mmCIF file of C-alpha atoms in Angstrom:
data_model
loop_
_atom_site.group_PDB
_atom_site.id
_atom_site.type_symbol
_atom_site.label_atom_id
_atom_site.label_comp_id
_atom_site.label_asym_id
_atom_site.label_seq_id
_atom_site.Cartn_x
_atom_site.Cartn_y
_atom_site.Cartn_z
ATOM 1 C CA MET H 1 -46.722 116.235 34.759
ATOM 2 C CA ALA H 2 -43.599 117.661 32.925
ATOM 3 C CA GLU H 3 -41.586 117.303 36.220
ATOM 4 C CA THR H 4 -43.003 113.940 36.300
ATOM 5 C CA ASN H 5 -41.849 112.725 32.748
ATOM 6 C CA LYS H 6 -38.072 114.234 33.506
ATOM 7 C CA LYS H 7 -38.217 111.818 36.760
ATOM 8 C CA SER H 8 -39.350 109.054 34.588
ATOM 9 C CA LEU H 9 -36.741 105.871 33.714
ATOM 10 C CA GLY H 10 -37.791 106.284 29.850
ATOM 11 C CA HIS H 11 -36.395 110.081 30.202
ATOM 12 C CA LYS H 12 -33.327 109.727 32.131
ATOM 13 C CA ILE H 13 -32.101 106.940 29.603
ATOM 14 C CA GLN H 14 -32.947 109.212 26.786
ATOM 15 C CA LYS H 15 -30.288 111.347 28.760
ATOM 16 C CA ASN H 16 -28.118 109.284 29.609
ATOM 17 C CA PRO H 17 -27.714 105.643 27.420
ATOM 18 C CA ALA H 18 -25.140 104.103 29.610
ATOM 19 C CA LEU H 19 -27.782 103.162 31.988
ATOM 20 C CA LEU H 20 -29.571 101.764 29.734
ATOM 21 C CA VAL H 21 -26.702 99.437 29.102
ATOM 22 C CA PHE H 22 -26.150 98.870 32.997
ATOM 23 C CA ILE H 23 -29.915 97.566 33.165
ATOM 24 C CA ILE H 24 -28.733 95.304 30.672
ATOM 25 C CA ILE H 25 -26.365 93.788 32.566
ATOM 26 C CA VAL H 26 -27.907 93.312 35.726
ATOM 27 C CA PHE H 27 -31.263 91.722 33.998
ATOM 28 C CA ALA H 28 -28.611 89.147 32.215
ATOM 29 C CA VAL H 29 -26.698 88.559 35.568
ATOM 30 C CA VAL H 30 -29.766 88.011 37.377
ATOM 31 C CA ILE H 31 -31.394 85.329 34.747
ATOM 32 C CA PHE H 32 -27.949 83.596 34.842
ATOM 33 C CA ALA H 33 -28.125 83.121 38.305
ATOM 34 C CA VAL H 34 -31.600 82.073 38.301
ATOM 35 C CA ALA H 35 -30.541 79.324 35.508
ATOM 36 C CA ASN H 36 -27.873 77.988 37.641
ATOM 37 C CA VAL H 37 -29.624 77.597 40.771
ATOM 38 C CA THR H 38 -32.726 76.208 38.803
ATOM 39 C CA SER H 39 -29.919 73.758 37.021
ATOM 40 C CA ALA H 40 -28.764 72.399 40.274
ATOM 41 C CA ILE H 41 -32.088 71.610 41.636
ATOM 42 C CA GLN H 42 -33.029 69.872 38.666
ATOM 43 C CA GLU H 43 -29.568 67.812 38.268
ATOM 44 C CA LYS H 44 -29.828 67.035 42.586
ATOM 45 C CA SER H 45 -33.476 65.806 41.789
ATOM 46 C CA LYS H 46 -32.058 63.342 38.994
ATOM 47 C CA GLU H 47 -29.710 62.165 41.365
ATOM 48 C CA ASN H 48 -32.047 61.782 43.870
ATOM 49 C CA ASN H 49 -33.972 59.712 41.719
ATOM 50 C CA GLU H 50 -31.658 57.828 40.143
ATOM 51 C CA THR H 51 -30.470 57.075 43.579
ATOM 52 C CA THR H 52 -33.522 56.449 44.951
ATOM 53 C CA THR H 53 -34.482 53.718 41.823
ATOM 54 C CA GLU H 54 -31.649 51.921 42.008
ATOM 55 C CA VAL H 55 -32.323 50.693 45.486
ATOM 56 C CA ILE H 56 -35.857 49.903 44.919
ATOM 57 C CA THR H 57 -34.416 47.744 41.634
ATOM 58 C CA GLU H 58 -32.042 46.219 43.945
ATOM 59 C CA LYS H 59 -34.965 45.161 46.260
ATOM 60 C CA GLN H 60 -36.763 44.198 43.819
ATOM 61 C CA GLU H 61 -34.440 41.419 42.208
ATOM 62 C CA GLU H 62 -33.689 40.310 45.807
ATOM 63 C CA THR H 63 -37.159 39.715 46.897
ATOM 64 C CA ASP H 64 -37.812 37.918 42.937
ATOM 65 C CA THR H 65 -35.072 35.580 43.702
ATOM 66 C CA THR H 66 -36.037 34.870 46.824
ATOM 67 C CA SER H 67 -38.954 34.168 45.786
ATOM 68 C CA ALA H 68 -38.158 32.015 42.927
ATOM 69 C CA GLU H 69 -35.788 30.041 45.331
ATOM 70 C CA ALA H 70 -38.402 29.097 47.981
ATOM 71 C CA GLY H 71 -41.016 28.300 45.189
ATOM 72 C CA ALA H 72 -38.496 25.959 43.281
ATOM 73 C CA VAL H 73 -39.384 22.461 45.101
ATOM 74 C CA SER H 74 -42.636 22.997 46.705
ATOM 75 C CA LYS H 75 -44.468 25.241 44.607
ATOM 76 C CA ASP H 76 -43.189 25.225 40.756
ATOM 77 C CA TYR H 77 -42.339 22.312 40.278
ATOM 78 C CA ASN H 78 -42.824 19.903 43.367
ATOM 79 C CA ILE H 79 -40.326 18.001 43.650
ATOM 80 C CA LYS H 80 -39.777 15.199 45.410
ATOM 81 C CA LYS H 81 -36.356 13.989 46.905
ATOM 82 C CA PHE H 82 -35.755 9.946 46.847
ATOM 83 C CA SER H 83 -32.265 10.612 49.375
ATOM 84 C CA THR H 84 -33.438 11.740 53.085
ATOM 85 C CA ASP H 85 -29.766 13.707 52.747
ATOM 86 C CA ILE H 86 -30.975 16.077 50.585
ATOM 87 C CA LYS H 87 -32.059 19.081 52.829
ATOM 88 C CA SER H 88 -32.957 21.763 49.892
ATOM 89 C CA VAL H 89 -33.309 22.227 45.977
ATOM 90 C CA VAL H 90 -33.011 25.210 43.668
ATOM 91 C CA THR H 91 -33.330 25.678 40.425
ATOM 92 C CA GLU H 92 -31.500 28.377 38.241
ATOM 93 C CA ASN H 93 -31.540 28.279 33.910
ATOM 94 C CA ASP H 94 -29.769 31.488 31.762
ATOM 95 C CA GLU H 95 -30.021 30.854 27.944
ATOM 96 C CA ASN H 96 -27.351 28.182 28.044
ATOM 97 C CA SER H 97 -28.117 26.110 30.860
ATOM 98 C CA VAL H 98 -30.306 25.045 33.416
ATOM 99 C CA SER H 99 -29.335 23.820 36.709
ATOM 100 C CA LEU H 100 -30.460 22.471 40.234
ATOM 101 C CA LYS H 101 -28.320 23.479 43.398
ATOM 102 C CA VAL H 102 -28.980 20.616 46.176
ATOM 103 C CA GLU H 103 -27.698 21.260 49.562
ATOM 104 C CA TYR H 104 -27.206 17.888 51.424
ATOM 105 C CA LYS H 105 -26.934 17.465 55.268
ATOM 106 C CA ASP H 106 -23.021 17.577 55.586
ATOM 107 C CA LYS H 107 -20.127 16.950 53.542
ATOM 108 C CA ALA H 108 -19.839 12.603 54.555
ATOM 109 C CA SER H 109 -23.044 12.618 52.644
ATOM 110 C CA LEU H 110 -22.359 14.890 49.894
ATOM 111 C CA LEU H 111 -19.221 12.817 49.253
ATOM 112 C CA LYS H 112 -20.763 9.621 49.484
ATOM 113 C CA ILE H 113 -23.628 10.124 47.154
ATOM 114 C CA HIS H 114 -21.058 11.030 44.681
ATOM 115 C CA TYR H 115 -18.469 8.013 44.987
ATOM 116 C CA ALA H 116 -16.040 10.731 45.654
ATOM 117 C CA GLN H 117 -13.391 10.560 48.179
ATOM 118 C CA ASP H 118 -12.895 15.003 48.110
ATOM 119 C CA VAL H 119 -14.854 17.278 45.785
ATOM 120 C CA ASN H 120 -12.702 16.867 42.884
ATOM 121 C CA ASN H 121 -12.820 12.987 42.395
ATOM 122 C CA ALA H 122 -16.411 12.702 42.175
ATOM 123 C CA GLN H 123 -17.194 9.679 39.936
ATOM 124 C CA ALA H 124 -20.318 10.400 39.317
ATOM 125 C CA VAL H 125 -22.420 11.485 36.445
ATOM 126 C CA PRO H 126 -25.764 13.369 36.484
ATOM 127 C CA VAL H 127 -28.470 12.729 34.029
ATOM 128 C CA PHE H 128 -31.261 14.382 33.806
ATOM 129 C CA CYS H 129 -33.877 11.537 32.422
ATOM 130 C CA PHE H 130 -37.094 13.019 30.618
ATOM 131 C CA TYR H 131 -40.122 11.109 30.258
ATOM 132 C CA LEU H 132 -42.424 11.635 26.738
ATOM 133 C CA LYS H 133 -46.469 11.535 26.308
ATOM 134 C CA ASP H 134 -45.875 7.485 25.114
ATOM 135 C CA GLY H 135 -43.738 6.934 28.034
ATOM 136 C CA THR H 136 -40.507 6.895 26.483
ATOM 137 C CA GLN H 137 -37.729 7.185 29.127
ATOM 138 C CA VAL H 138 -34.680 9.588 27.444
ATOM 139 C CA LYS H 139 -31.269 10.386 29.307
ATOM 140 C CA CYS H 140 -29.509 13.678 28.896
ATOM 141 C CA PRO H 141 -25.905 13.472 30.682
ATOM 142 C CA GLY H 142 -24.939 17.075 32.554
ATOM 143 C CA GLU H 143 -22.177 18.635 34.486
ATOM 144 C CA LEU H 144 -21.611 18.194 38.136
ATOM 145 C CA ARG H 145 -19.813 20.427 40.533
ATOM 146 C CA LEU H 146 -19.331 20.204 44.621
ATOM 147 C CA LEU H 147 -19.033 22.811 46.460
ATOM 148 C CA GLU H 148 -17.318 21.713 49.670
ATOM 149 C CA ASP H 149 -18.018 25.175 51.491
ATOM 150 C CA SER H 150 -21.823 24.488 51.543
ATOM 151 C CA ASN H 151 -22.295 20.729 50.637
ATOM 152 C CA THR H 152 -23.863 21.831 47.842
ATOM 153 C CA ALA H 153 -24.149 19.677 44.724
ATOM 154 C CA VAL H 154 -24.515 22.131 41.575
ATOM 155 C CA TYR H 155 -26.483 19.929 38.152
ATOM 156 C CA THR H 156 -25.964 21.197 34.990
ATOM 157 C CA LEU H 157 -27.829 20.271 31.938
ATOM 158 C CA SER H 158 -26.366 22.385 28.687
ATOM 159 C CA VAL H 159 -27.006 19.938 25.986
ATOM 160 C CA ILE H 160 -30.270 19.430 25.046
ATOM 161 C CA ASN H 161 -30.995 18.709 21.837
ATOM 162 C CA ASP H 162 -31.381 15.334 22.422
ATOM 163 C CA TYR H 163 -34.291 15.654 23.805
ATOM 164 C CA ALA H 164 -35.340 18.578 22.125
ATOM 165 C CA ASN H 165 -35.688 16.628 18.632
ATOM 166 C CA ALA H 166 -37.207 13.338 20.006
ATOM 167 C CA VAL H 167 -39.342 15.356 22.299
ATOM 168 C CA ALA H 168 -40.450 17.510 18.835
ATOM 169 C CA LEU H 169 -41.048 14.584 17.052
ATOM 170 C CA THR H 170 -42.708 12.386 19.576
ATOM 171 C CA ASP H 171 -45.115 15.111 21.148
ATOM 172 C CA GLU H 172 -44.719 17.995 19.206
ATOM 173 C CA ILE H 173 -43.778 20.526 21.452
ATOM 174 C CA THR H 174 -40.838 22.585 21.828
ATOM 175 C CA VAL H 175 -38.237 22.814 24.881
ATOM 176 C CA ASN H 176 -36.042 25.497 25.940
ATOM 177 C CA TYR H 177 -33.634 25.846 28.862
ATOM 178 C CA ASP H 178 -36.582 27.987 30.404
ATOM 179 C CA ASN H 179 -39.454 25.189 30.075
ATOM 180 C CA ILE H 180 -37.573 22.336 29.809
ATOM 181 C CA LEU H 181 -38.662 21.148 33.442
ATOM 182 C CA ASP H 182 -42.062 21.724 33.495
ATOM 183 C CA ASN H 183 -41.687 18.560 31.550
ATOM 184 C CA ALA H 184 -41.909 15.305 34.102
ATOM 185 C CA PHE H 185 -38.051 14.491 35.084
ATOM 186 C CA ASN H 186 -36.165 12.471 37.547
ATOM 187 C CA LEU H 187 -32.134 13.686 37.899
ATOM 188 C CA TYR H 188 -30.181 10.428 38.364
ATOM 189 C CA LEU H 189 -26.296 9.801 39.441
ATOM 190 C CA HIS H 190 -24.494 7.412 37.222
ATOM 191 C CA ASN H 191 -21.524 5.875 38.181
ATOM 192 C CA LYS H 192 -18.837 5.918 36.185
ATOM 193 C CA ASN H 193 -16.928 2.833 37.261
ATOM 194 C CA ASP H 194 -19.499 0.701 37.523
ATOM 195 C CA GLY H 195 -22.205 1.223 35.611
ATOM 196 C CA THR H 196 -24.873 1.494 38.467
ATOM 197 C CA GLY H 197 -26.394 4.493 39.612
ATOM 198 C CA LYS H 198 -29.579 5.728 41.822
ATOM 199 C CA THR H 199 -32.317 8.468 41.009
ATOM 200 C CA LEU H 200 -31.642 11.735 43.440
ATOM 201 C CA LEU H 201 -35.083 13.555 43.402
ATOM 202 C CA GLY H 202 -37.461 14.664 40.359
ATOM 203 C CA THR H 203 -40.801 15.211 39.233
ATOM 204 C CA TYR H 204 -41.962 11.944 37.881
ATOM 205 C CA GLU H 205 -44.473 9.514 39.756
ATOM 206 C CA LYS H 206 -41.694 6.432 39.262
ATOM 207 C CA THR H 207 -37.501 6.308 39.646
ATOM 208 C CA VAL H 208 -35.353 6.020 36.848
ATOM 209 C CA GLU H 209 -34.841 2.446 38.148
ATOM 210 C CA ASP H 210 -38.572 1.185 38.132
ATOM 211 C CA VAL H 211 -38.914 2.176 34.837
ATOM 212 C CA SER H 212 -35.633 1.424 33.129
ATOM 213 C CA LEU H 213 -36.861 -2.128 33.475
ATOM 214 C CA THR H 214 -39.339 -2.007 31.019
ATOM 215 C CA VAL H 215 -38.712 1.552 29.167
ATOM 216 C CA THR H 216 -34.528 1.574 28.373
ATOM 217 C CA GLU H 217 -33.821 -2.479 27.403
ATOM 218 C CA LYS H 218 -30.373 -3.321 27.430
ATOM 219 C CA ALA H 219 -29.969 -4.077 23.509
ATOM 220 C CA ASN H 220 -29.756 -7.709 22.045
ATOM 221 C CA VAL H 221 -26.414 -7.448 21.230
ATOM 222 C CA SER H 222 -23.633 -9.831 20.000
ATOM 223 C CA ASN H 223 -20.145 -9.568 18.074
ATOM 224 C CA VAL H 224 -19.326 -7.330 20.355
ATOM 225 C CA THR H 225 -15.808 -5.393 20.015
ATOM 226 C CA GLN H 226 -13.836 -5.151 22.766
ATOM 227 C CA GLY H 227 -13.242 -2.150 24.223
ATOM 228 C CA ILE H 228 -17.315 -2.104 24.229
ATOM 229 C CA LYS H 229 -19.395 -2.092 27.996
ATOM 230 C CA THR H 230 -22.440 -2.157 27.589
ATOM 231 C CA VAL H 231 -25.301 -0.744 24.709
ATOM 232 C CA GLU H 232 -28.389 0.846 25.467
ATOM 233 C CA ILE H 233 -31.202 1.147 23.337
ATOM 234 C CA THR H 234 -34.450 4.003 23.051
ATOM 235 C CA LYS H 235 -36.720 3.700 20.546
ATOM 236 C CA ASN H 236 -40.698 4.504 19.498
ATOM 237 C CA ASP H 237 -42.035 4.787 16.031
ATOM 238 C CA GLU H 238 -40.217 8.203 15.406
ATOM 239 C CA PHE H 239 -36.698 7.911 16.159
ATOM 240 C CA VAL H 240 -34.107 5.474 18.402
ATOM 241 C CA TRP H 241 -30.982 6.004 19.845
ATOM 242 C CA VAL H 242 -28.214 3.762 20.395
ATOM 243 C CA ASP H 243 -26.252 4.316 23.637
ATOM 244 C CA ILE H 244 -22.580 2.696 23.308
ATOM 245 C CA TYR H 245 -20.534 2.820 26.656
ATOM 246 C CA TYR H 246 -17.093 2.394 25.969
ATOM 247 C CA ASN H 247 -14.594 0.916 28.621
ATOM 248 C CA ASP H 248 -12.751 3.698 29.338
ATOM 249 C CA ILE H 249 -11.520 6.924 27.700
ATOM 250 C CA THR H 250 -8.792 4.610 25.022
ATOM 251 C CA SER H 251 -11.228 2.604 23.811
ATOM 252 C CA TYR H 252 -13.739 5.755 23.877
ATOM 253 C CA THR H 253 -11.198 7.025 21.289
ATOM 254 C CA GLU H 254 -9.703 4.559 19.198
ATOM 255 C CA LEU H 255 -13.064 3.055 18.197
ATOM 256 C CA ASN H 256 -14.112 6.252 17.062
ATOM 257 C CA ASN H 257 -10.917 6.756 15.042
ATOM 258 C CA ASP H 258 -9.997 9.541 17.490
ATOM 259 C CA PHE H 259 -12.969 11.692 16.502
ATOM 260 C CA ILE H 260 -11.327 12.932 13.470
ATOM 261 C CA THR H 261 -13.017 11.850 10.810
ATOM 262 C CA ASN H 262 -15.309 9.246 12.452
ATOM 263 C CA PHE H 263 -18.819 7.933 11.124
ATOM 264 C CA VAL H 264 -20.985 5.519 12.762
ATOM 265 C CA CYS H 265 -22.727 3.604 10.536
ATOM 266 C CA PHE H 266 -25.645 0.775 10.312
ATOM 267 C CA GLY H 267 -26.594 -1.473 7.603
ATOM 268 C CA PHE H 268 -28.717 -4.521 7.157
ATOM 269 C CA GLU H 269 -30.306 -6.440 4.564
ATOM 270 C CA LYS H 270 -33.681 -7.471 2.784
ATOM 271 C CA GLY H 271 -34.367 -9.334 -0.255
ATOM 272 C CA GLY H 272 -30.472 -9.891 -0.944
ATOM 273 C CA VAL H 273 -30.395 -6.562 -1.138
ATOM 274 C CA ASN H 274 -27.670 -4.649 1.204
ATOM 275 C CA PHE H 275 -28.777 -1.134 2.831
ATOM 276 C CA LYS H 276 -26.750 1.176 4.575
ATOM 277 C CA ARG H 277 -26.861 4.516 6.619
ATOM 278 C CA ASP H 278 -24.582 6.708 8.894
ATOM 279 C CA PHE H 279 -25.852 7.695 12.676
ATOM 280 C CA ILE H 280 -25.957 11.257 13.536
ATOM 281 C CA THR H 281 -23.870 11.089 16.798
ATOM 282 C CA THR H 282 -23.686 12.998 19.843
ATOM 283 C CA GLU H 283 -20.570 12.507 22.372
ATOM 284 C CA TYR H 284 -20.331 12.169 25.724
ATOM 285 C CA ASP H 285 -16.771 12.362 27.192
ATOM 286 C CA SER H 286 -17.850 12.564 30.711
ATOM 287 C CA LEU H 287 -19.563 9.068 29.817
ATOM 288 C CA ASN H 288 -16.817 7.774 27.072
ATOM 289 C CA MET H 289 -20.226 7.408 25.581
ATOM 290 C CA VAL H 290 -21.417 8.192 22.205
ATOM 291 C CA ARG H 291 -24.965 8.492 21.317
ATOM 292 C CA CYS H 292 -26.043 7.511 17.612
ATOM 293 C CA LYS H 293 -29.739 8.525 16.502
ATOM 294 C CA PHE H 294 -31.641 7.733 13.457
ATOM 295 C CA ASP H 295 -35.612 8.977 13.116
ATOM 296 C CA SER H 296 -38.713 9.154 11.013
ATOM 297 C CA TYR H 297 -37.212 11.863 8.562
ATOM 298 C CA SER H 298 -34.326 10.114 8.017
ATOM 299 C CA LEU H 299 -36.270 6.874 7.592
ATOM 300 C CA LYS H 300 -38.540 7.963 4.377
ATOM 301 C CA GLY H 301 -35.658 7.315 1.926
ATOM 302 C CA LEU H 302 -34.442 4.289 3.127
ATOM 303 C CA ALA H 303 -38.193 2.921 3.237
ATOM 304 C CA ASP H 304 -38.621 4.101 -0.326
ATOM 305 C CA GLU H 305 -35.619 2.023 -1.447
ATOM 306 C CA MET H 306 -36.647 -0.812 0.766
ATOM 307 C CA GLY H 307 -40.240 -0.858 -0.536
ATOM 308 C CA ALA H 308 -42.110 -0.411 2.994
ATOM 309 C CA GLY H 309 -44.025 2.559 3.055
ATOM 310 C CA ASP H 310 -45.020 1.759 5.991
ATOM 311 C CA ILE H 311 -42.635 0.672 8.274
ATOM 312 C CA THR H 312 -41.616 2.648 11.334
ATOM 313 C CA VAL H 313 -38.287 3.153 13.249
ATOM 314 C CA ASN H 314 -39.207 0.898 16.098
ATOM 315 C CA ASP H 315 -40.186 -1.648 13.175
ATOM 316 C CA LEU H 316 -36.539 -1.614 11.402
ATOM 317 C CA PHE H 317 -34.671 -1.658 14.840
ATOM 318 C CA THR H 318 -36.735 -4.458 16.204
ATOM 319 C CA ASP H 319 -37.282 -6.783 12.982
ATOM 320 C CA TYR H 320 -34.005 -7.031 11.065
ATOM 321 C CA VAL H 321 -30.176 -8.007 12.193
ATOM 322 C CA ILE H 322 -28.607 -4.372 12.204
ATOM 323 C CA SER H 323 -24.545 -4.331 12.072
ATOM 324 C CA VAL H 324 -23.336 -1.403 13.320
ATOM 325 C CA TRP H 325 -19.521 -0.061 12.925
ATOM 326 C CA THR H 326 -17.277 2.876 12.333
ATOM 327 C CA SER H 327 -15.435 4.247 9.395
ATOM 328 C CA ASP H 328 -12.884 7.034 8.625
ATOM 329 C CA TYR H 329 -13.638 6.691 5.402
ATOM 330 C CA ASP H 330 -9.923 4.484 4.596
ATOM 331 C CA LYS H 331 -11.407 1.269 6.907
ATOM 332 C CA ASP H 332 -14.231 -0.155 8.736
ATOM 333 C CA THR H 333 -14.521 -0.978 11.653
ATOM 334 C CA ASN H 334 -17.081 -3.836 13.641
ATOM 335 C CA LEU H 335 -18.741 -3.122 17.104
ATOM 336 C CA PHE H 336 -21.623 -5.217 17.222
ATOM 337 C CA THR H 337 -24.581 -6.098 15.754
ATOM 338 C CA ILE H 338 -28.241 -5.841 17.045
ATOM 339 C CA ASN H 339 -30.947 -8.459 17.108
#
């Protein structure tokens, strides 16, 4: 028994303390090696997982994009094509705009439809036309890009405040770039040279040409200043838009005081008293057009001054003789008279 104890590890360590140090070193080396192997295995596993996730994500994004493009016309919006030259339509949107990518059957049709000799001189401006519940048609000018290599036109709408305000007043709904095409619309091409146009596609039951005959009226204007091509009025009980189209860039800028300090004003007379208000304006340079806006919120104070508490915006711009002019504080420039 005593002999066995002498041969035990503990006995040897007692007799030789250096042996204990050696054993500790051996254990440390083993633990370090195992830790390194485990870490390497975990790192490799992490790399494999990241690689697999990246591939899956890319495939998923590709699938989602394909599905969206495939459903943009027939499933999501059921867009009707009014031109036989259109091959396909794809919708895209981000936080700042919504676009329609329209592929045409060939280069010749792409150029002809856009009144262009080449992709750099198109005379067309895309206009997104929307329809309110009361039937009012409202127009939102957009931007155009022609892609010659794919016979594709890209129509982009980035300025939606006019429509957003109008539909909030009339229909009490909120629109943004994600849902704006959920509302009935048409895409219309406006010829900058002669003011004519045509409907290309849309989800509304009628074309812009058909609706314009009854909804968007040519304003009854007189005393029109030289340089103004035409005036259109869009109105209902909640708001009015007076769209002033100028002959060219020169008259557009000069009649608006070079847009430095410029106000578009309107006034009328009732019971021997003259009333004056300023429009809220939006400038559309691509059309040489200024949109002048007035709504039911702005009308409240004016109605009190007039002593006509039940008057609507439609009443005001139908029953009264309205003078319209621009002002830069120092001088007034008469533009025209409505009614």
